[in-house]
Short mmCIF file of C-alpha atoms in Angstrom, two decimals:
data_model
loop_
_atom_site.label_atom_id
_atom_site.label_comp_id
_atom_site.label_asym_id
_atom_site.label_seq_id
_atom_site.Cartn_x
_atom_site.Cartn_y
_atom_site.Cartn_z
CA MET K 1 -0.07 0.02 -0.13
CA LYS K 2 1.17 3.43 -1.04
CA LEU K 3 2.21 5.75 1.92
CA LEU K 4 1.23 9.56 1.64
CA LYS K 5 1.73 12.13 4.10
CA THR K 6 -0.09 15.81 4.05
CA ASP K 7 -1.09 18.43 6.43
CA VAL K 8 -5.00 18.21 5.60
CA ALA K 9 -6.89 15.47 3.91
CA ILE K 10 -10.19 16.21 2.54
CA ILE K 11 -12.94 13.57 1.95
CA GLY K 12 -15.14 14.59 -0.92
CA ALA K 13 -14.55 16.83 -4.05
CA GLY K 14 -18.16 18.35 -3.97
CA THR K 15 -18.83 22.12 -3.30
CA ALA K 16 -17.77 21.84 0.51
CA GLY K 17 -14.69 19.83 -0.33
CA LEU K 18 -13.32 22.24 -2.95
CA SER K 19 -14.04 25.09 -0.81
CA ALA K 20 -12.06 23.51 2.06
CA TYR K 21 -9.17 22.50 -0.38
CA ARG K 22 -8.84 26.15 -1.55
CA ALA K 23 -8.98 27.61 2.06
CA VAL K 24 -6.15 25.10 3.09
CA LYS K 25 -3.96 25.84 0.04
CA SER K 26 -4.51 29.52 0.55
CA ALA K 27 -3.11 29.14 4.06
CA GLY K 28 0.06 27.67 2.33
CA LEU K 29 -0.47 24.13 3.60
CA ASN K 30 -0.28 20.86 1.67
CA ALA K 31 -3.76 19.06 1.11
CA VAL K 32 -5.10 16.13 -0.76
CA LEU K 33 -8.62 15.78 -2.15
CA ILE K 34 -10.23 12.35 -1.97
CA GLU K 35 -13.10 11.58 -4.22
CA GLY K 36 -14.74 8.16 -4.69
CA GLY K 37 -17.07 8.91 -7.45
CA PRO K 38 -16.97 11.12 -10.39
CA TYR K 39 -15.82 14.50 -10.12
CA GLY K 40 -18.55 17.48 -10.41
CA THR K 41 -20.67 18.64 -7.58
CA THR K 42 -24.15 17.53 -6.51
CA CYS K 43 -25.39 20.88 -7.71
CA ALA K 44 -24.06 20.57 -11.08
CA ARG K 45 -24.82 16.78 -11.73
CA VAL K 46 -28.00 16.01 -10.16
CA GLY K 47 -29.31 19.08 -8.13
CA CYS K 48 -29.56 22.81 -8.77
CA MET K 49 -28.66 23.02 -12.31
CA PRO K 50 -30.41 20.03 -14.06
CA SER K 51 -33.50 20.73 -11.91
CA LYS K 52 -33.53 24.21 -13.13
CA LEU K 53 -33.18 23.23 -16.74
CA LEU K 54 -36.31 20.84 -16.48
CA ILE K 55 -38.17 23.74 -14.81
CA ALA K 56 -37.27 25.98 -17.63
CA ALA K 57 -38.74 23.78 -20.11
CA ALA K 58 -41.77 23.36 -18.01
CA GLU K 59 -42.14 27.19 -17.72
CA ALA K 60 -41.88 27.47 -21.39
CA ALA K 61 -44.63 24.78 -21.97
CA HIS K 62 -46.83 26.49 -19.28
CA THR K 63 -46.61 29.96 -20.62
CA ALA K 64 -47.64 28.61 -24.04
CA ALA K 65 -50.55 26.76 -22.60
CA SER K 66 -51.90 29.71 -20.49
CA ALA K 67 -51.64 32.50 -22.93
CA GLN K 68 -55.25 32.74 -23.86
CA PRO K 69 -56.10 35.02 -20.87
CA PHE K 70 -53.88 37.45 -22.44
CA GLY K 71 -55.79 37.38 -25.72
CA VAL K 72 -53.11 35.33 -27.23
CA HIS K 73 -54.33 32.07 -29.04
CA ILE K 74 -52.04 29.28 -30.11
CA ASP K 75 -53.72 27.38 -32.89
CA GLY K 76 -53.32 23.49 -32.72
CA THR K 77 -52.25 21.29 -30.04
CA ILE K 78 -49.05 22.26 -27.85
CA ARG K 79 -46.53 19.37 -28.49
CA ILE K 80 -43.94 18.67 -25.93
CA ASP K 81 -41.15 16.59 -27.33
CA GLY K 82 -39.98 14.67 -24.30
CA ALA K 83 -36.87 13.26 -25.83
CA GLN K 84 -35.88 16.79 -26.82
CA VAL K 85 -36.49 18.25 -23.41
CA MET K 86 -34.30 15.69 -21.88
CA ASP K 87 -31.57 16.01 -24.28
CA ARG K 88 -31.21 19.78 -23.58
CA VAL K 89 -31.37 19.20 -19.97
CA LYS K 90 -28.38 16.70 -20.01
CA ARG K 91 -26.39 18.68 -22.60
CA GLU K 92 -26.53 21.72 -20.48
CA ARG K 93 -25.98 19.68 -17.20
CA ASP K 94 -22.94 18.27 -18.78
CA ARG K 95 -21.62 21.84 -19.71
CA PHE K 96 -22.07 23.09 -16.16
CA VAL K 97 -20.36 19.89 -14.85
CA GLY K 98 -17.39 20.77 -17.30
CA PHE K 99 -16.67 23.99 -15.47
CA VAL K 100 -16.38 21.91 -12.27
CA LEU K 101 -14.11 19.55 -13.90
CA GLU K 102 -12.04 22.19 -15.49
CA SER K 103 -11.39 23.62 -11.99
CA VAL K 104 -10.40 20.05 -10.72
CA ASP K 105 -8.13 19.64 -13.74
CA GLY K 106 -6.18 22.57 -12.70
CA MET K 107 -5.14 21.19 -9.56
CA PRO K 108 -2.01 19.39 -9.13
CA ALA K 109 -2.07 15.49 -9.96
CA GLY K 110 -0.63 14.67 -6.60
CA ASP K 111 -3.40 16.36 -4.70
CA LYS K 112 -6.20 14.29 -6.07
CA ILE K 113 -6.75 10.67 -4.80
CA ALA K 114 -9.34 8.44 -6.18
CA GLY K 115 -11.15 5.94 -3.91
CA HIS K 116 -13.08 5.45 -0.86
CA ALA K 117 -11.59 6.98 2.34
CA ARG K 118 -11.96 5.29 5.75
CA PHE K 119 -10.69 6.24 9.15
CA ILE K 120 -7.97 4.07 10.77
CA SER K 121 -7.56 6.50 13.42
CA ASP K 122 -8.09 10.27 13.73
CA THR K 123 -5.36 11.21 11.48
CA VAL K 124 -4.62 8.10 9.44
CA LEU K 125 -7.07 7.04 6.32
CA HIS K 126 -7.03 4.17 4.03
CA VAL K 127 -8.33 4.86 0.55
CA ASP K 128 -9.53 1.52 -0.65
CA ASP K 129 -6.68 -0.84 -0.47
CA HIS K 130 -4.08 1.15 -2.57
CA THR K 131 -3.09 4.18 -0.28
CA GLU K 132 -2.53 5.16 3.41
CA ILE K 133 -2.85 8.88 3.97
CA GLN K 134 -1.35 10.10 7.14
CA ALA K 135 -2.67 13.75 7.74
CA SER K 136 -2.09 16.05 10.64
CA ARG K 137 -6.00 17.12 10.05
CA VAL K 138 -9.04 15.66 8.17
CA VAL K 139 -12.02 17.47 6.70
CA ILE K 140 -15.20 15.40 5.92
CA ALA K 141 -17.21 16.72 3.04
CA ALA K 142 -18.52 13.44 1.86
CA GLY K 143 -22.07 14.96 0.89
CA SER K 144 -25.36 13.26 1.34
CA SER K 145 -27.52 10.70 -0.79
CA PRO K 146 -31.25 10.38 -1.21
CA VAL K 147 -33.07 8.16 1.17
CA VAL K 148 -35.11 5.15 -0.44
CA PRO K 149 -36.93 3.15 2.15
CA GLU K 150 -36.34 -0.38 2.08
CA SER K 151 -39.91 -1.41 1.42
CA TYR K 152 -39.81 0.60 -1.98
CA LYS K 153 -36.63 -1.35 -3.10
CA ILE K 154 -38.70 -4.28 -4.48
CA LEU K 155 -39.88 -1.87 -7.38
CA GLY K 156 -36.49 -2.23 -8.82
CA ASP K 157 -35.67 0.33 -11.56
CA ARG K 158 -39.28 1.57 -11.22
CA VAL K 159 -38.36 3.59 -8.04
CA VAL K 160 -36.15 6.62 -8.60
CA VAL K 161 -34.68 9.43 -7.12
CA ASN K 162 -33.81 12.88 -8.61
CA ASP K 163 -30.27 11.45 -9.54
CA ASN K 164 -32.20 9.09 -11.85
CA VAL K 165 -34.44 11.75 -13.39
CA PHE K 166 -31.65 13.36 -15.18
CA GLU K 167 -30.68 10.31 -16.87
CA TRP K 168 -33.98 9.74 -18.65
CA ASN K 169 -33.81 9.68 -22.50
CA ASP K 170 -37.44 10.60 -22.46
CA LEU K 171 -40.26 11.72 -20.37
CA PRO K 172 -42.31 9.16 -18.80
CA ARG K 173 -46.34 8.87 -19.06
CA SER K 174 -46.79 9.15 -15.24
CA VAL K 175 -44.95 9.63 -12.08
CA MET K 176 -45.83 9.61 -8.33
CA VAL K 177 -43.71 11.85 -6.17
CA VAL K 178 -43.40 11.13 -2.59
CA GLY K 179 -42.58 14.12 -0.58
CA ALA K 180 -43.66 17.65 -1.24
CA GLY K 181 -40.44 19.28 0.06
CA VAL K 182 -38.08 21.44 -2.15
CA ILE K 183 -36.99 18.53 -4.31
CA GLY K 184 -40.62 16.89 -4.76
CA LEU K 185 -42.30 20.19 -5.34
CA GLU K 186 -39.83 21.54 -8.03
CA LEU K 187 -39.63 18.08 -9.96
CA GLY K 188 -43.32 17.22 -9.53
CA GLN K 189 -44.67 20.46 -10.70
CA ALA K 190 -42.21 20.55 -13.73
CA LEU K 191 -43.25 17.11 -14.69
CA ALA K 192 -46.91 18.02 -14.70
CA ARG K 193 -46.39 20.95 -16.74
CA LEU K 194 -44.64 18.87 -19.41
CA GLY K 195 -47.49 16.63 -19.87
CA VAL K 196 -46.68 13.79 -17.30
CA LYS K 197 -49.52 12.72 -15.33
CA THR K 198 -48.11 13.58 -11.92
CA CYS K 199 -49.37 12.93 -8.28
CA ILE K 200 -47.45 14.48 -5.36
CA VAL K 201 -47.94 12.92 -1.85
CA ASN K 202 -46.77 14.11 1.60
CA ARG K 203 -47.24 12.39 4.79
CA SER K 204 -47.65 15.65 6.71
CA GLY K 205 -49.47 18.92 6.04
CA ASN K 206 -46.36 20.65 4.91
CA VAL K 207 -45.31 22.03 1.79
CA GLY K 208 -42.03 23.33 0.67
CA GLY K 209 -40.45 23.90 3.95
CA LEU K 210 -42.73 26.74 4.81
CA THR K 211 -43.37 27.34 8.59
CA ASP K 212 -45.71 30.41 8.40
CA PRO K 213 -49.29 29.02 8.37
CA GLU K 214 -50.70 31.94 6.24
CA VAL K 215 -48.02 31.91 3.64
CA ARG K 216 -48.30 28.14 3.47
CA ALA K 217 -52.19 28.18 3.13
CA SER K 218 -51.65 30.70 0.20
CA ALA K 219 -49.14 28.44 -1.28
CA LEU K 220 -51.28 25.29 -0.87
CA ALA K 221 -54.10 27.09 -2.49
CA ALA K 222 -52.11 27.82 -5.54
CA PHE K 223 -50.41 24.54 -6.02
CA GLN K 224 -53.80 22.58 -5.45
CA SER K 225 -55.50 24.62 -8.12
CA GLU K 226 -52.93 22.99 -10.76
CA LEU K 227 -51.54 20.02 -9.22
CA ASP K 228 -52.64 16.59 -7.93
CA LEU K 229 -51.21 17.41 -4.58
CA ARG K 230 -52.27 15.22 -1.61
CA LEU K 231 -51.07 16.29 1.81
CA ASN K 232 -51.50 14.09 5.13
CA THR K 233 -51.27 11.12 2.97
CA GLN K 234 -49.68 7.72 3.83
CA ILE K 235 -48.51 5.16 1.31
CA VAL K 236 -49.91 1.75 2.60
CA ALA K 237 -48.09 -0.62 0.25
CA VAL K 238 -46.47 -0.82 -3.23
CA ARG K 239 -46.00 -3.54 -5.60
CA ARG K 240 -44.51 -3.94 -9.24
CA VAL K 241 -46.80 -4.87 -12.04
CA ASP K 242 -44.86 -5.41 -15.18
CA ASP K 243 -42.93 -1.90 -15.90
CA GLN K 244 -45.54 0.03 -13.66
CA VAL K 245 -45.67 0.91 -9.86
CA GLU K 246 -48.98 -0.09 -8.22
CA VAL K 247 -49.37 2.37 -5.08
CA ARG K 248 -51.90 1.94 -2.39
CA PHE K 249 -52.29 4.99 -0.19
CA GLN K 250 -54.79 6.88 2.09
CA THR K 251 -55.20 10.56 2.49
CA ALA K 252 -56.48 11.59 6.03
CA GLY K 253 -60.43 11.59 6.04
CA GLN K 254 -60.63 9.62 2.82
CA PRO K 255 -60.90 5.95 1.83
CA GLU K 256 -57.85 3.95 0.53
CA ALA K 257 -57.07 4.42 -3.13
CA THR K 258 -54.93 2.52 -5.66
CA GLU K 259 -53.27 3.91 -8.59
CA ARG K 260 -50.49 2.84 -11.16
CA TYR K 261 -47.78 4.96 -12.24
CA ASP K 262 -44.60 4.39 -14.42
CA TYR K 263 -42.23 5.36 -11.64
CA LEU K 264 -42.25 6.03 -8.07
CA LEU K 265 -40.04 9.21 -7.54
CA VAL K 266 -38.85 9.25 -4.01
CA ALA K 267 -38.14 12.94 -2.87
CA ALA K 268 -38.64 12.36 1.05
CA GLY K 269 -35.11 13.55 2.19
CA ARG K 270 -31.29 12.76 2.09
CA ARG K 271 -29.10 10.98 4.41
CA PRO K 272 -25.46 12.16 5.31
CA ASN K 273 -22.75 10.06 3.82
CA VAL K 274 -21.12 8.97 7.00
CA GLY K 275 -21.60 5.15 6.76
CA GLY K 276 -18.49 3.41 5.72
CA LEU K 277 -16.08 6.13 6.88
CA GLY K 278 -15.04 4.22 9.71
CA LEU K 279 -15.75 7.03 12.32
CA GLU K 280 -16.06 4.31 15.11
CA ASN K 281 -12.19 4.04 14.88
CA THR K 282 -11.62 7.73 15.74
CA THR K 283 -12.02 9.32 19.02
CA VAL K 284 -15.16 11.44 18.19
CA LYS K 285 -18.52 10.65 19.80
CA LEU K 286 -21.31 9.24 17.57
CA ASP K 287 -24.93 9.33 18.07
CA LYS K 288 -27.28 6.14 17.65
CA GLU K 289 -27.32 6.85 13.84
CA GLY K 290 -23.67 7.07 13.55
CA MET K 291 -23.67 10.87 13.22
CA PRO K 292 -20.48 12.61 14.78
CA GLU K 293 -21.04 15.35 17.37
CA TYR K 294 -19.62 18.69 16.20
CA ASP K 295 -19.50 22.47 17.16
CA ALA K 296 -21.85 24.00 14.73
CA ALA K 297 -19.62 27.18 14.95
CA THR K 298 -16.10 25.87 14.20
CA LEU K 299 -17.27 22.47 12.56
CA GLN K 300 -14.91 20.52 14.69
CA LEU K 301 -15.60 17.24 15.96
CA GLY K 302 -14.97 17.41 19.80
CA SER K 303 -11.58 18.09 20.37
CA ALA K 304 -10.25 15.95 17.51
CA PRO K 305 -8.29 17.17 14.34
CA ILE K 306 -11.40 16.50 12.36
CA PHE K 307 -13.90 18.91 10.74
CA ILE K 308 -17.08 18.52 8.95
CA ALA K 309 -18.59 20.38 6.25
CA GLY K 310 -21.53 20.65 3.55
CA ASP K 311 -24.36 18.45 3.32
CA VAL K 312 -22.86 15.55 5.34
CA ASN K 313 -23.27 17.61 8.62
CA GLY K 314 -27.18 17.40 8.04
CA ILE K 315 -27.87 21.02 8.59
CA LEU K 316 -28.44 23.16 5.42
CA PRO K 317 -28.15 21.29 2.16
CA LEU K 318 -27.73 24.48 0.16
CA LEU K 319 -24.76 25.26 -2.12
CA HIS K 320 -23.88 28.58 -0.63
CA GLU K 321 -24.06 27.36 2.92
CA ALA K 322 -21.82 24.19 1.84
CA ALA K 323 -19.27 26.52 0.17
CA ASP K 324 -19.38 28.66 3.52
CA ASP K 325 -18.93 25.35 5.60
CA GLY K 326 -16.00 24.43 3.43
CA ARG K 327 -14.24 27.82 3.92
CA ILE K 328 -14.70 27.50 7.55
CA ALA K 329 -13.85 23.87 7.99
CA GLY K 330 -10.72 24.38 5.67
CA GLU K 331 -9.53 27.56 7.61
CA ASN K 332 -9.95 25.86 10.90
CA ALA K 333 -8.28 22.85 9.77
CA ALA K 334 -5.25 25.05 8.63
CA SER K 335 -5.06 26.82 11.93
CA TYR K 336 -5.71 23.64 14.26
CA PRO K 337 -5.27 23.64 17.22
CA GLN K 338 -6.35 27.24 17.07
CA VAL K 339 -10.03 27.15 15.93
CA ASN K 340 -12.45 30.06 15.43
CA PRO K 341 -16.13 30.39 15.15
CA GLY K 342 -16.90 30.79 11.42
CA LYS K 343 -18.72 33.96 10.02
CA ARG K 344 -22.19 33.11 8.57
CA ARG K 345 -24.23 34.77 6.19
CA ALA K 346 -27.92 35.80 6.95
CA PRO K 347 -30.09 32.59 6.29
CA MET K 348 -32.04 32.51 3.01
CA ALA K 349 -33.71 29.55 0.93
CA VAL K 350 -35.67 29.55 -2.26
CA VAL K 351 -37.97 26.80 -3.83
CA PHE K 352 -38.22 27.33 -7.69
CA SER K 353 -41.81 26.45 -7.93
CA ASP K 354 -44.62 28.62 -9.35
CA PRO K 355 -45.28 30.51 -7.28
CA GLN K 356 -41.78 30.56 -6.00
CA LEU K 357 -41.23 29.84 -2.15
CA ALA K 358 -38.50 31.68 -0.21
CA GLN K 359 -37.32 32.43 3.63
CA ALA K 360 -34.90 34.97 4.52
CA GLY K 361 -33.55 35.69 8.08
CA LEU K 362 -35.78 34.14 10.91
CA ARG K 363 -38.47 31.75 10.01
CA PHE K 364 -41.89 31.90 11.48
CA LYS K 365 -41.33 29.17 13.70
CA GLU K 366 -38.01 30.76 15.09
CA LEU K 367 -39.33 34.10 16.04
CA PRO K 368 -39.62 35.50 19.59
CA LYS K 369 -43.33 34.98 20.58
CA GLN K 370 -44.52 38.27 21.89
CA CYS K 371 -42.03 40.78 20.30
CA VAL K 372 -43.03 40.78 16.75
CA ALA K 373 -45.05 43.10 14.39
CA PHE K 374 -46.16 41.39 11.21
CA GLY K 375 -46.84 42.88 7.84
CA GLU K 376 -48.01 41.22 4.70
CA VAL K 377 -49.26 41.53 1.15
CA ASP K 378 -51.37 39.17 -0.73
CA PHE K 379 -50.36 39.02 -4.43
CA ALA K 380 -54.03 38.35 -5.62
CA ASN K 381 -54.35 42.25 -6.05
CA GLN K 382 -50.65 43.54 -6.22
CA GLY K 383 -50.33 45.59 -9.52
CA ARG K 384 -47.53 44.02 -11.18
CA SER K 385 -48.51 40.43 -10.29
CA ARG K 386 -51.97 41.05 -11.69
CA VAL K 387 -50.43 42.45 -14.98
CA MET K 388 -48.32 39.31 -15.42
CA LEU K 389 -51.14 36.95 -14.26
CA LYS K 390 -49.00 35.55 -11.53
CA ASN K 391 -51.12 36.98 -8.61
CA ARG K 392 -50.79 34.14 -6.50
CA GLY K 393 -49.50 33.82 -2.95
CA LYS K 394 -48.56 35.98 -0.01
CA LEU K 395 -45.44 37.61 1.76
CA ARG K 396 -45.40 38.20 5.30
CA VAL K 397 -42.41 40.12 7.17
CA TYR K 398 -41.44 40.18 10.74
CA VAL K 399 -40.25 43.10 12.59
CA HIS K 400 -39.05 43.25 16.26
CA LYS K 401 -41.50 45.56 18.21
CA ASP K 402 -38.76 47.06 20.21
CA GLY K 403 -36.70 49.17 17.86
CA GLY K 404 -38.26 47.83 14.68
CA ARG K 405 -35.17 45.80 13.47
CA PHE K 406 -36.08 43.65 10.60
CA LEU K 407 -35.94 39.83 11.68
CA GLY K 408 -37.02 37.95 8.54
CA ALA K 409 -39.77 36.80 6.06
CA GLU K 410 -41.46 33.77 4.39
CA MET K 411 -43.17 34.14 1.14
CA ALA K 412 -44.97 32.60 -1.77
CA GLY K 413 -45.29 34.70 -5.03
CA PRO K 414 -43.85 35.82 -8.26
CA GLY K 415 -40.15 36.56 -8.34
CA MET K 416 -39.53 35.42 -4.82
CA GLU K 417 -35.98 34.62 -5.58
CA HIS K 418 -35.01 38.29 -5.75
CA ILE K 419 -37.29 39.47 -3.11
CA ALA K 420 -35.48 36.99 -0.78
CA HIS K 421 -31.99 38.33 -1.61
CA LEU K 422 -33.11 42.00 -0.73
CA LEU K 423 -34.53 40.68 2.58
CA ALA K 424 -31.49 38.64 3.50
CA TRP K 425 -29.21 41.54 2.68
CA ALA K 426 -31.44 43.67 5.14
CA VAL K 427 -31.04 40.91 7.86
CA GLN K 428 -27.49 40.71 7.34
CA GLN K 429 -27.08 44.67 7.56
CA GLU K 430 -29.41 44.66 10.69
CA LEU K 431 -31.66 47.20 9.14
CA THR K 432 -34.92 48.66 10.68
CA VAL K 433 -37.78 48.63 8.93
CA SER K 434 -37.84 52.40 8.73
CA GLN K 435 -34.54 52.26 7.03
CA MET K 436 -35.76 49.85 4.66
CA LEU K 437 -38.67 52.09 3.74
CA GLU K 438 -36.25 54.71 3.03
CA MET K 439 -34.90 52.62 0.03
CA PRO K 440 -36.26 53.34 -3.58
CA PHE K 441 -39.16 51.33 -5.01
CA TYR K 442 -39.79 51.40 -8.78
CA HIS K 443 -43.25 51.47 -10.16
CA PRO K 444 -44.76 49.20 -11.34
CA VAL K 445 -42.84 46.24 -9.87
CA VAL K 446 -43.44 43.21 -7.54
CA GLU K 447 -41.26 45.00 -4.87
CA GLU K 448 -43.89 47.49 -4.45
CA GLY K 449 -45.79 44.51 -2.66
CA LEU K 450 -42.87 44.08 -0.40
CA ARG K 451 -43.29 48.00 0.52
CA THR K 452 -46.82 47.26 1.14
CA ALA K 453 -45.82 44.53 3.64
CA LEU K 454 -43.18 46.71 5.35
CA ARG K 455 -45.65 49.55 5.68
CA GLU K 456 -47.91 47.44 7.57
CA ALA K 457 -45.09 45.89 9.87
CA ALA K 458 -44.03 49.50 10.74
CA LYS K 459 -47.60 50.62 11.44
CA HIS K 460 -47.98 47.74 13.83
CA GLN K 461 -44.73 48.28 15.45
CA VAL K 462 -45.57 51.81 16.18
CA GLU K 463 -49.27 51.24 17.40
CA ALA K 464 -48.32 48.33 19.39
CA LYS K 465 -46.40 50.22 22.21
CA LEU K 466 -45.82 46.84 23.92
CA HIS K 467 -42.13 47.43 24.68
CA ASP K 468 -42.72 46.38 28.06
CA VAL K 469 -44.05 43.16 27.07
CA CYS K 470 -41.07 42.47 24.96
CA LYS K 471 -38.56 43.29 27.80
CA GLU K 472 -40.58 41.08 30.22
CA GLU K 473 -40.28 38.07 27.61
CA GLN K 474 -36.64 38.78 27.23
CA ALA K 475 -36.20 38.77 30.88
CA VAL K 476 -38.12 35.74 31.20
CA ASN K 477 -35.82 33.92 28.51
CA ALA K 478 -32.79 35.06 30.17
CA ASN K 479 -33.71 33.47 33.30
#
């Protein structure tokens, strides 16, 4: 077995791993990047980029199909060429992956090790059966994988995850999507708009990660006007019938139903890739699921010279968060044993559905109970939204009653990917609602709806005059 010594060994060459590698090299240390699969990040290969390509095709189809209210009539039937759709998805996906591969190709050959890493001790790794790496520190950036329940595996190639979707050569006739989170909602709506008979089921009443009940209700109304979306639904049993999946399921308050689909697309969560890493051979403490305990601020595992970054830590499976994680873990690995809390950006998340869903700053479920003034806008009658016939959804903003500091927002509506950025910037700059209202708002734009919500929150903040209640709550929390 070949022996290799280095300052920092990084397990995984995805977004977090590449970010950690750059941080270590910038500090002037040696690093090796270990990858057991193909190079190219989750985002580029099977996540953000190919899903947005599929969504873009779906939006084109939907725009054509829904042009009549504008007085635009398309003669004849709109024909969707599934093979052409998937060909573009794969070609453009490969182009984005190519940019990542170019970055990897630019690294010194000696810094790249192919194979699966396993801990022998805190600082010794075996890569398959060909290389032993002795490193002063290690960064785990092994990513995550979709979860497929054991009971579904009898379906063989008829049960798929998002990774598989982007290898299709054509669109199927029908799909049942299990899960109404980000992945399930995005892919389910896109497939439905591309003419695939699609049913989305979710065992809870949640949709798209929203926690504000009013925003969630507005989003649900919009989705259910278009999609076969069944919440509070349990899958009772599945079986394969020839090249189809027969699903028996029950929605709360309704009798059991049985339907057949070409595929069962499981989008019910992802699992950190910690199995097989040999963490039991290290000094770190593991929970019953085999997940290591770590400091969320420094990303260090106990006092060991091991750090964890990206999707594998199970916190925020978002590209920009993974990049930040990699930087923090890489910098602390480089400076070990001196480690420092990493600087975090304001939280932000976007679901590229229609209407788009987004969160910035504190979510509804994270708010201090008594100290918040609320403001909202319903896009049903918002000017620019009605002009575009995208007047669905609601935006709610949260402002601290004592001082008016902007805390966060949840939203469903048109162009929320852009509104979320503005609001995340406001959170990070610790702006007050009055300062935000001093900013320019053009006319007519969707941002005027945001101004409506901010004005309402400012009015409630001034009128409430409940500073004592806030202080009382803060005192109780402090004790």
